[in-house]
Short mmCIF file of C-alpha atoms and ligand atoms in Angstrom, two decimals:
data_model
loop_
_atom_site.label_atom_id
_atom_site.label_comp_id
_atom_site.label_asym_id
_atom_site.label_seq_id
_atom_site.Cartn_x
_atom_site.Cartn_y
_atom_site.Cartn_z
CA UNK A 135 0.00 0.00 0.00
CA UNK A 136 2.69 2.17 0.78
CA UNK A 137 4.31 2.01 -2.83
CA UNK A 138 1.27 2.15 -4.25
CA UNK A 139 0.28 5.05 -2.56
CA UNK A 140 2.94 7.50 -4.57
CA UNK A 141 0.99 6.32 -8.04
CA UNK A 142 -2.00 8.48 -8.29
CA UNK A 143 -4.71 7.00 -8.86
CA UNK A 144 -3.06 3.57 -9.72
CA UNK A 145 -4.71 0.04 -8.06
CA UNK A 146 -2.33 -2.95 -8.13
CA UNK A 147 -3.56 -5.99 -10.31
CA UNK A 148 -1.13 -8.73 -10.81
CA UNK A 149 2.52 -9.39 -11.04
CA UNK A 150 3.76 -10.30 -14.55
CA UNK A 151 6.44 -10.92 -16.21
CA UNK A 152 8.91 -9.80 -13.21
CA UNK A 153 7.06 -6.58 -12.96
CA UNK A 154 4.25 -5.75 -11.23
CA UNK A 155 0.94 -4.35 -13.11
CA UNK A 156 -1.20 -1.91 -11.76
CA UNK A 157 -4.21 -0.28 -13.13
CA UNK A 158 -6.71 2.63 -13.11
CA UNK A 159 -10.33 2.37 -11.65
CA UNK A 160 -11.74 1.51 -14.73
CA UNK A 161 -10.34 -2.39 -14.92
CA UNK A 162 -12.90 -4.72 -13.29
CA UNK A 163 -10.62 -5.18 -10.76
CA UNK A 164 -10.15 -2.01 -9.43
CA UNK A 165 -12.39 -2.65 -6.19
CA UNK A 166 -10.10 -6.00 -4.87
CA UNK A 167 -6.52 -3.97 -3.25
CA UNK A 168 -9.38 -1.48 -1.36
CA UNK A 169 -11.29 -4.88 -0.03
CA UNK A 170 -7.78 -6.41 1.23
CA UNK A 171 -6.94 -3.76 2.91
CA UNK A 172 -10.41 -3.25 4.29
CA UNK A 173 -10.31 -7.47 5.23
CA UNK A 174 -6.83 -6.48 6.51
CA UNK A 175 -8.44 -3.75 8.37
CA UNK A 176 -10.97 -6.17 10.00
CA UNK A 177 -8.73 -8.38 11.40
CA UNK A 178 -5.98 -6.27 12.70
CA UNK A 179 -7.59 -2.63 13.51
CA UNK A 180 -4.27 -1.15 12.85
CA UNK A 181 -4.94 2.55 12.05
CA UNK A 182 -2.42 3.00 9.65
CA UNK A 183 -4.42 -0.15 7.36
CA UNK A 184 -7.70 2.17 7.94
CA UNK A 185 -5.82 4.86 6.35
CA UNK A 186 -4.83 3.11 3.64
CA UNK A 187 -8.15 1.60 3.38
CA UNK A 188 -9.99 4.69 2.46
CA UNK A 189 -7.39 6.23 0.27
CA UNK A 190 -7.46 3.49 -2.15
CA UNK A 191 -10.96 3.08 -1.62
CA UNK A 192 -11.11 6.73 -3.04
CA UNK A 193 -10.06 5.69 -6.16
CA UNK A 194 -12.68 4.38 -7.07
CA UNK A 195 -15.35 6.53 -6.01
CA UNK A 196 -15.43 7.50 -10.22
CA UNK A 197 -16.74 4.15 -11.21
CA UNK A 198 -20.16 5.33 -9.32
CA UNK A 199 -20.91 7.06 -12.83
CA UNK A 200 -20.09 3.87 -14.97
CA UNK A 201 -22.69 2.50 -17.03
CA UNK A 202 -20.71 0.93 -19.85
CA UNK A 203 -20.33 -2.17 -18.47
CA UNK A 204 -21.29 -4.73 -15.35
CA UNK A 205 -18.52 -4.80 -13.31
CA UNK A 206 -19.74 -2.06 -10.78
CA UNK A 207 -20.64 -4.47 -8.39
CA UNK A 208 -17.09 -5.79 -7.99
CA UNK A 209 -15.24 -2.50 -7.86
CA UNK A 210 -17.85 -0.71 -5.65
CA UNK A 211 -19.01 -3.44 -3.41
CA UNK A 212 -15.86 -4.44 -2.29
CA UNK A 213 -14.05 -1.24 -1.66
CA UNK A 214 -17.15 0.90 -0.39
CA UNK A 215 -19.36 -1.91 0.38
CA UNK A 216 -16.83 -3.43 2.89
CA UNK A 217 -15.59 0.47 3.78
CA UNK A 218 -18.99 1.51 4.90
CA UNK A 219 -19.86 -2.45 6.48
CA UNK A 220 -16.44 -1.45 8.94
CA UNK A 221 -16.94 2.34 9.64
CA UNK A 222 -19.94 2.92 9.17
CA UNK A 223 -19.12 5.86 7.13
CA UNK A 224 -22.40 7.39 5.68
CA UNK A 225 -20.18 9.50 2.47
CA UNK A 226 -19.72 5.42 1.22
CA UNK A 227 -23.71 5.15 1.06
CA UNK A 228 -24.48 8.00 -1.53
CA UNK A 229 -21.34 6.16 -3.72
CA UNK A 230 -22.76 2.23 -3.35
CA UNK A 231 -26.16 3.69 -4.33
CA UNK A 232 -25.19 5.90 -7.49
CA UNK A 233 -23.05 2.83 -8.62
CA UNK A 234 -26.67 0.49 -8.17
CA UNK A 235 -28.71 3.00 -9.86
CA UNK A 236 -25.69 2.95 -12.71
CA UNK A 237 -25.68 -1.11 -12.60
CA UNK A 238 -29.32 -0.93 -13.06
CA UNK A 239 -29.19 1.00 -16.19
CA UNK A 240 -27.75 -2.05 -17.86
CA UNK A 241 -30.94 -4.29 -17.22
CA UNK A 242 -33.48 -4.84 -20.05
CA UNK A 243 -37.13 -5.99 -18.93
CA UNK A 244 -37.17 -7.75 -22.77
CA UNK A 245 -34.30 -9.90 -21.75
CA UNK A 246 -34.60 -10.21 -17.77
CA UNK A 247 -31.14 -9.66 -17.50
CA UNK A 248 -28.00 -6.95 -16.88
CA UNK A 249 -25.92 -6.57 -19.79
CA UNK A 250 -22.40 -7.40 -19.02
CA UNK A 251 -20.59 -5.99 -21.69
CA UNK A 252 -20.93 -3.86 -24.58
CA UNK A 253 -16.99 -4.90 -26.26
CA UNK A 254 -17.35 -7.61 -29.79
CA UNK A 255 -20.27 -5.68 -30.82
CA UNK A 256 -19.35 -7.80 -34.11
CA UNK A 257 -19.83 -10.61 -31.66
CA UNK A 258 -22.48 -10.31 -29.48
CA UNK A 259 -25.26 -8.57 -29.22
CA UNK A 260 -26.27 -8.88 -25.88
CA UNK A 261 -23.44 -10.56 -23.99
CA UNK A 262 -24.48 -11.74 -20.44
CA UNK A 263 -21.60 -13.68 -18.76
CA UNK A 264 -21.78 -15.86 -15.36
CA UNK A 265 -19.56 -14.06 -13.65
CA UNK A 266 -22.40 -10.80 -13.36
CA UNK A 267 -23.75 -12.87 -10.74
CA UNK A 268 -21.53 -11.06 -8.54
CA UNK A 269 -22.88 -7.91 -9.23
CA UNK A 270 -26.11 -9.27 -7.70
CA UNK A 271 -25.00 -8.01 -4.07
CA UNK A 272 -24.96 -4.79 -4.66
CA UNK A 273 -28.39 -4.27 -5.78
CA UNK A 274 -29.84 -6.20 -2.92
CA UNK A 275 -28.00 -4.29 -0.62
CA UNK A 276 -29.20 -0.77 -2.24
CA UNK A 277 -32.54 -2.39 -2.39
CA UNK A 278 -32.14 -2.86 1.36
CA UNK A 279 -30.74 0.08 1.99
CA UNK A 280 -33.14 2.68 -0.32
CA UNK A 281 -36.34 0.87 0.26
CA UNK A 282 -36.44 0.60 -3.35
CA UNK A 283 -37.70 -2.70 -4.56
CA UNK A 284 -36.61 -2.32 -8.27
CA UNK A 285 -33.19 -3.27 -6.87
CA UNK A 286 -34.17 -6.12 -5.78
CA UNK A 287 -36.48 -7.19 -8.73
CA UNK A 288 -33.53 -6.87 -11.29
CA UNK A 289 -31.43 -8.70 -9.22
CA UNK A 290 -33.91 -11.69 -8.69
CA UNK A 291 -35.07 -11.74 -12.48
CA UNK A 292 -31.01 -11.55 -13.48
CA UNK A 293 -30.42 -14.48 -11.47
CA UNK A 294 -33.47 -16.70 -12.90
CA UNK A 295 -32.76 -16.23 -16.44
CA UNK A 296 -29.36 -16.96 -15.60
CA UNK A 297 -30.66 -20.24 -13.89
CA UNK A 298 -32.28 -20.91 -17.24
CA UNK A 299 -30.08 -19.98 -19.85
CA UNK A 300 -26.25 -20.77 -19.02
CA UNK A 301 -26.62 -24.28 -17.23
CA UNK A 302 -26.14 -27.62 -18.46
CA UNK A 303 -27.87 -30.75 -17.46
CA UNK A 304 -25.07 -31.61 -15.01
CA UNK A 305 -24.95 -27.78 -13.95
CA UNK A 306 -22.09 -27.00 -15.09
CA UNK A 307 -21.98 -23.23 -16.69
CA UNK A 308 -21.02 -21.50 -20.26
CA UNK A 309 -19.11 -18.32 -19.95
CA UNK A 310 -20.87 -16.15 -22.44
CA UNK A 311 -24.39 -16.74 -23.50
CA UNK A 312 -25.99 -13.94 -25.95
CA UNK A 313 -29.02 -12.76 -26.52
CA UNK A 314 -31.30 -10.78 -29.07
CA UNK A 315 -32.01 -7.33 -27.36
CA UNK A 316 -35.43 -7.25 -28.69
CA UNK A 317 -37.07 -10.56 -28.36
CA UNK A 318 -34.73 -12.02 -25.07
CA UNK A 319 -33.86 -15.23 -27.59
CA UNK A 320 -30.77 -16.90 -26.90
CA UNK A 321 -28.75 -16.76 -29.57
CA UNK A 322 -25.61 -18.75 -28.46
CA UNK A 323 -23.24 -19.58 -26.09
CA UNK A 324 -20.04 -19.11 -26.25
CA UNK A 325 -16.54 -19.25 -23.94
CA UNK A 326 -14.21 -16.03 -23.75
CA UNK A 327 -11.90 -17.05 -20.82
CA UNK A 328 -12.47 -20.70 -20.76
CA UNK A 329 -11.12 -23.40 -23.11
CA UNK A 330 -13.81 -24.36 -24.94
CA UNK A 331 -17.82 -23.32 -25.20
CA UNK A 332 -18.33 -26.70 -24.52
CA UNK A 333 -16.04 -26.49 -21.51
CA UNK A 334 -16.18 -25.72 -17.86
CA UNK A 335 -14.13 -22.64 -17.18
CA UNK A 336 -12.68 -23.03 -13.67
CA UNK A 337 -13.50 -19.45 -12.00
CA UNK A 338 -16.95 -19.10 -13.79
CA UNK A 339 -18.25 -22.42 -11.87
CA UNK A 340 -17.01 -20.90 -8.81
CA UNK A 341 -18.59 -17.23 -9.43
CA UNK A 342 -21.55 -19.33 -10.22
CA UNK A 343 -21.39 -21.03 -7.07
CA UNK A 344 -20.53 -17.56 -4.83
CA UNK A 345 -23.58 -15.96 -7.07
CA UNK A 346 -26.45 -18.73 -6.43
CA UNK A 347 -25.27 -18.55 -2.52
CA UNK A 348 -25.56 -14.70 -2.11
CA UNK A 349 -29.17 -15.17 -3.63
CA UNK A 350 -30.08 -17.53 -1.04
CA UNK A 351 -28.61 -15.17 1.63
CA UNK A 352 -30.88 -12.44 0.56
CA UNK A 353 -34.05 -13.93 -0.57
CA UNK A 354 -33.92 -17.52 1.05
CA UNK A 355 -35.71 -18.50 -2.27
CA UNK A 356 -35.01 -22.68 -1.80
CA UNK A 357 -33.94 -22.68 -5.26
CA UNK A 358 -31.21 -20.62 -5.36
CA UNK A 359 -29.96 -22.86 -2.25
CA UNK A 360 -30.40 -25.96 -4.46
CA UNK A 361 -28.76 -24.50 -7.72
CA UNK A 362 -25.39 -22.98 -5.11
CA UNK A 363 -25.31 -27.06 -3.99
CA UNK A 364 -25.37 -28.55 -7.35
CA UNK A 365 -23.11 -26.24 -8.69
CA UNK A 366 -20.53 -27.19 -5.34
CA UNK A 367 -21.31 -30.79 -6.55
CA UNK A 368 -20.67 -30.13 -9.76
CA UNK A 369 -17.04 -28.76 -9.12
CA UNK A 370 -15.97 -30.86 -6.20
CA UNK A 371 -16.93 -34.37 -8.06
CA UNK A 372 -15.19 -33.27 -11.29
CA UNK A 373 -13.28 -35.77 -12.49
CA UNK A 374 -10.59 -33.54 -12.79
CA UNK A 375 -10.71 -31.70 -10.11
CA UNK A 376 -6.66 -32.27 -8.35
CA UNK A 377 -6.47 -33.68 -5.27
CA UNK A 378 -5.59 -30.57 -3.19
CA UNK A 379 -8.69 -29.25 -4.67
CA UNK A 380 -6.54 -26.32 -6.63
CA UNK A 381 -8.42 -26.60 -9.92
CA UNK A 382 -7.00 -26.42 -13.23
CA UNK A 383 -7.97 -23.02 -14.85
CA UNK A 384 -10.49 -25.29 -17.08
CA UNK A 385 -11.78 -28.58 -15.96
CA UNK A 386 -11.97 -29.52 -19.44
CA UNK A 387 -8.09 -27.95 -20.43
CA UNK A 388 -7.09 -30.68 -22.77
CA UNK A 389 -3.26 -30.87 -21.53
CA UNK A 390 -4.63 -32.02 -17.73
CA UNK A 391 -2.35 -32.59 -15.48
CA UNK A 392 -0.18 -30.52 -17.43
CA UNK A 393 -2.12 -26.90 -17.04
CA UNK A 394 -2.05 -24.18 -14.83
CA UNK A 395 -4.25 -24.29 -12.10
CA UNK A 396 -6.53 -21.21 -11.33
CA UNK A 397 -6.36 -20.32 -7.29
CA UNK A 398 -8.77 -17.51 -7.71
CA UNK A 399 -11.41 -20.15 -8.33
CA UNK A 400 -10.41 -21.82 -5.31
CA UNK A 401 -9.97 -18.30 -3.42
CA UNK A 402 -13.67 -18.21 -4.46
CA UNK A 403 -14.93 -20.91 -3.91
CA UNK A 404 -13.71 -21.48 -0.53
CA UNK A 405 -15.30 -18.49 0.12
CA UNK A 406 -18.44 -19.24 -0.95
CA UNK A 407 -18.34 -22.83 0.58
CA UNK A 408 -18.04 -21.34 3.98
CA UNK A 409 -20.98 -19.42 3.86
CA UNK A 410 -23.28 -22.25 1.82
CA UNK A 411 -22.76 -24.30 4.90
CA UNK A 412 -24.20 -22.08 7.29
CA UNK A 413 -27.34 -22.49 4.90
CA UNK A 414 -27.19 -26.19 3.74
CA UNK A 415 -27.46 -29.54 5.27
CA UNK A 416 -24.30 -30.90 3.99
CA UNK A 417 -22.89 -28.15 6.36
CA UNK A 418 -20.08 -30.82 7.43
CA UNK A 419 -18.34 -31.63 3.72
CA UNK A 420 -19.07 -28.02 2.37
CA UNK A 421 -16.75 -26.70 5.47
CA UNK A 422 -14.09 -29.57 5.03
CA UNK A 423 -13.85 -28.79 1.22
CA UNK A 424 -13.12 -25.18 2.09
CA UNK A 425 -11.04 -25.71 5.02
CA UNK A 426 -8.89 -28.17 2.58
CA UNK A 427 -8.40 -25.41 0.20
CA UNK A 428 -7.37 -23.05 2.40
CA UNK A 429 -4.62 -25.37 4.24
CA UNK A 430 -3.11 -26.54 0.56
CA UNK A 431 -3.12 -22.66 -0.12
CA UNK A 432 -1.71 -21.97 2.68
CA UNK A 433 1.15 -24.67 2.58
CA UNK A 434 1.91 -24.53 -1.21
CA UNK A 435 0.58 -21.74 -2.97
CA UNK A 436 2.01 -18.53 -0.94
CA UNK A 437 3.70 -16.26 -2.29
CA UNK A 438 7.56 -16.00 -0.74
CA UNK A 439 7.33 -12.86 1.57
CA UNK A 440 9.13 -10.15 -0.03
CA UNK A 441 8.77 -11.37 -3.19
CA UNK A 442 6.11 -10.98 -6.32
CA UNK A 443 5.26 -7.07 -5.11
CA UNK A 444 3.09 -7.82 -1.72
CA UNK A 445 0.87 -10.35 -3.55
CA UNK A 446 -0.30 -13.33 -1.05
CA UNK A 447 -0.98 -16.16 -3.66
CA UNK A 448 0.56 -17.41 -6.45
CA UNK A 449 -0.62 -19.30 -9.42
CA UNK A 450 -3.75 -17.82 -10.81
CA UNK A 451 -4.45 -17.62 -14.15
CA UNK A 452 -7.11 -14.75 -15.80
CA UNK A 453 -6.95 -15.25 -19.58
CA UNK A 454 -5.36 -18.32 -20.59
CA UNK A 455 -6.82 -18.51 -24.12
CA UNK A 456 -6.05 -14.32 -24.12
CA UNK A 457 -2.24 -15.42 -23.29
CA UNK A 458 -2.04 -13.07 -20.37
CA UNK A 459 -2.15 -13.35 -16.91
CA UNK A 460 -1.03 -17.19 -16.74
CA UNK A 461 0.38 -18.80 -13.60
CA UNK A 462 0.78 -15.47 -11.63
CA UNK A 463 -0.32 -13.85 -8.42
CA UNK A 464 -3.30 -11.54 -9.40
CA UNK A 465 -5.98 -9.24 -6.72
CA UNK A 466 -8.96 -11.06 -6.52
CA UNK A 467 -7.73 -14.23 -5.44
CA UNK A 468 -5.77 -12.44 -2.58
CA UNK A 469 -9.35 -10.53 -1.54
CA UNK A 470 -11.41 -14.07 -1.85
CA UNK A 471 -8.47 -15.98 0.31
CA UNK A 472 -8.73 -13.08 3.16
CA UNK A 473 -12.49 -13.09 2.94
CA UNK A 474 -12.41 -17.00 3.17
CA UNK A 475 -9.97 -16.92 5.87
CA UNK A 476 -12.13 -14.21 8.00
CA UNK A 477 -15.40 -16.14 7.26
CA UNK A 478 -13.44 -19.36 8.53
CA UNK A 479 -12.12 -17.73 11.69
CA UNK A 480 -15.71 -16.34 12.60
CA UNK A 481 -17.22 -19.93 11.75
CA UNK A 482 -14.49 -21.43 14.36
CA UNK A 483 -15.29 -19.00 17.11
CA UNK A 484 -18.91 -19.54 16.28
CA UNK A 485 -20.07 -15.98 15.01
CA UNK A 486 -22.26 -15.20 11.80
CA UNK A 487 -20.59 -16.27 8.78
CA UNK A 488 -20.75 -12.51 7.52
CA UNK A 489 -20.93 -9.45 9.84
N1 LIG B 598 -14.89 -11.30 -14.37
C1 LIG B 598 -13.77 -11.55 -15.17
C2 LIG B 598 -12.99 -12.74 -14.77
O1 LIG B 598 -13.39 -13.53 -13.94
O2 LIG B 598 -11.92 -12.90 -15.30
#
């Protein structure tokens, strides 16, 4: 934080190449370094974190305005979201709401769901991708929080259609499925990140996964509860899922064992497993699975201190078929890991998952 601090303006992203990469508030992942330090906040109360904590959380304050694409939810609920859940700090309401009234430009009654992204125009018409179930919190919390039930309409309807449209029989996911803007029609679905459209992409399953279990949080709608297990039974029985539970970045990569393995999908998944089992009644093997990812993370996937810029994990991969961020320590999986870790921790002293 420190060495970031001198950049204006500049959020840390992944370490590259030797060098570390760092970018501006508009990349999706501009909300993760504020939601470390806020998670490093939480568990240490060191003063010096808090400071820290709200100046990078500042930097993003912009992407309140942004309506060109669906990744407000990730850079607002996780720097201001988790900023105003610790302080209290009523300036961070007026910025979470803006950035849900923003998100909520992007949903079309016609199709039921938010647009994720308006790039490959030549491509897609109207790309919806499974990751935008992450963007989901947000709008439940503003709906919460504003008394305004639209919120919370969009954010239900999103996560139907979703339910429908980008599972298999065996409930796996597709990355990308596309639809006409007028009529709703699917009209295909595709991979970006993954290896395959056919495929499983590692770190959609497990935004899938976080996704369906935040909509059971919120609305305690059974099926979202069922759809968050499947999908956790769907990952955890793959057949090529490793034994340390680390997954490849694709279950269906076609060099297995020979691939990079993606720990932001375990970062998230762990995550999400700890909360699923205060909901579920396989409460028992949800909490082992996560518990087992966090000990092989913690024994053989941390980063050597000093090294790699300040990142905590190594070994993620973003775009493998994109030919960047391969095999390398990158934000989000750092931000899942201490969320995972602080969920754990509460679990063991027997507090509320979340607080
Ligand atoms: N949401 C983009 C990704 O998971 O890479």
């Amino acid at each position: 934080a420190e060495k970031y601090s001198a950049r204006e303006g500049r959020l840390p992203r992944t370490w590259e190449n030797g060098e570390d990469v760092s970018s501006d508030s508009r990349w999706w992942c501009s909300g993760f370094f504020p939601g470390v330090l806020w998670y490093v906040y939480e568990n240490g109360r060191n003063p010096r974190v808090l400071e820290y904590a709200r100046m990078f959380t500042a930097r993003v304050e912009r992407e309140k305005h942004t309506t060109d694409n669906h990744d407000v939810g990730f850079m607002l609920y996780c720097s201001f979201g988790n900023g105003l859940r610790l302080t209290g700090d009523k300036s961070y309401e007026e910025v979470l709401l803006t950035g849900a009234r923003s998100l909520a430009t992007r949903f079309k009654p016609e199709v039921g769901l938010i647009r994720s992204w308006d790039h490959n125009r030549d491509k897609w018409q109207y790309p919806v991708i499974i990751d935008n179930m992450m963007n989901l919190e947000l709008l439940f919390w503003a709906a919460r929080e504003s008394g305004d039930s639209t919120f919370y309409k969009i954010a239900v309807t999103h996560a139907d259609t979703t339910m429908k449209n980008h599972f298999r029989p065996d409930y796996s996911s597709f990355h990308v499925v596309d639809y006409d803007t007028l009529s709703g029609k699917v009209l295909g679905r595709q991979t970006h990140q993954g290896y395959a459209d056919s495929s499983a992409w590692a770190r959609g399953q497990a935004w899938g996964l976080y996704g369906y279990t935040v909509c059971y949080r919120e609305t305690k709608d059974p099926k979202y509860l069922a759809q968050a297990e499947n999908i956790a039974g769907l990952i955890f029985s793959n057949k090529n899922m490793p034994e340390d539970l680390i997954p490849y970045w694709d279950y269906d990569a076609p060099g297995i064992p020979d691939e990079p393995r993606d720990v932001s999908a375990a970062t998230v998944a762990a995550s999400a497993l700890y909360e699923l089992s205060t909901f579920s009644a396989d409460s028992v093997k949800y909490r082992a699975w996560a518990d087992r990812i966090i000990d092989t993370l913690s024994a053989n996937y941390l980063v050597l201190p000093g090294t790699m810029h300040g990142f905590l994990l190594r070994s993620s991969t973003g775009h493998k078929p994109g030919g960047t961020e391969i095999d390398v320590p990158i934000v989000y999986a750092d931000y899942y890991f201490l969320e995972a870790l602080l969920r754990k921790q509460r679990l063991e002293r027997g507090k509320p998952v979340n607080r």
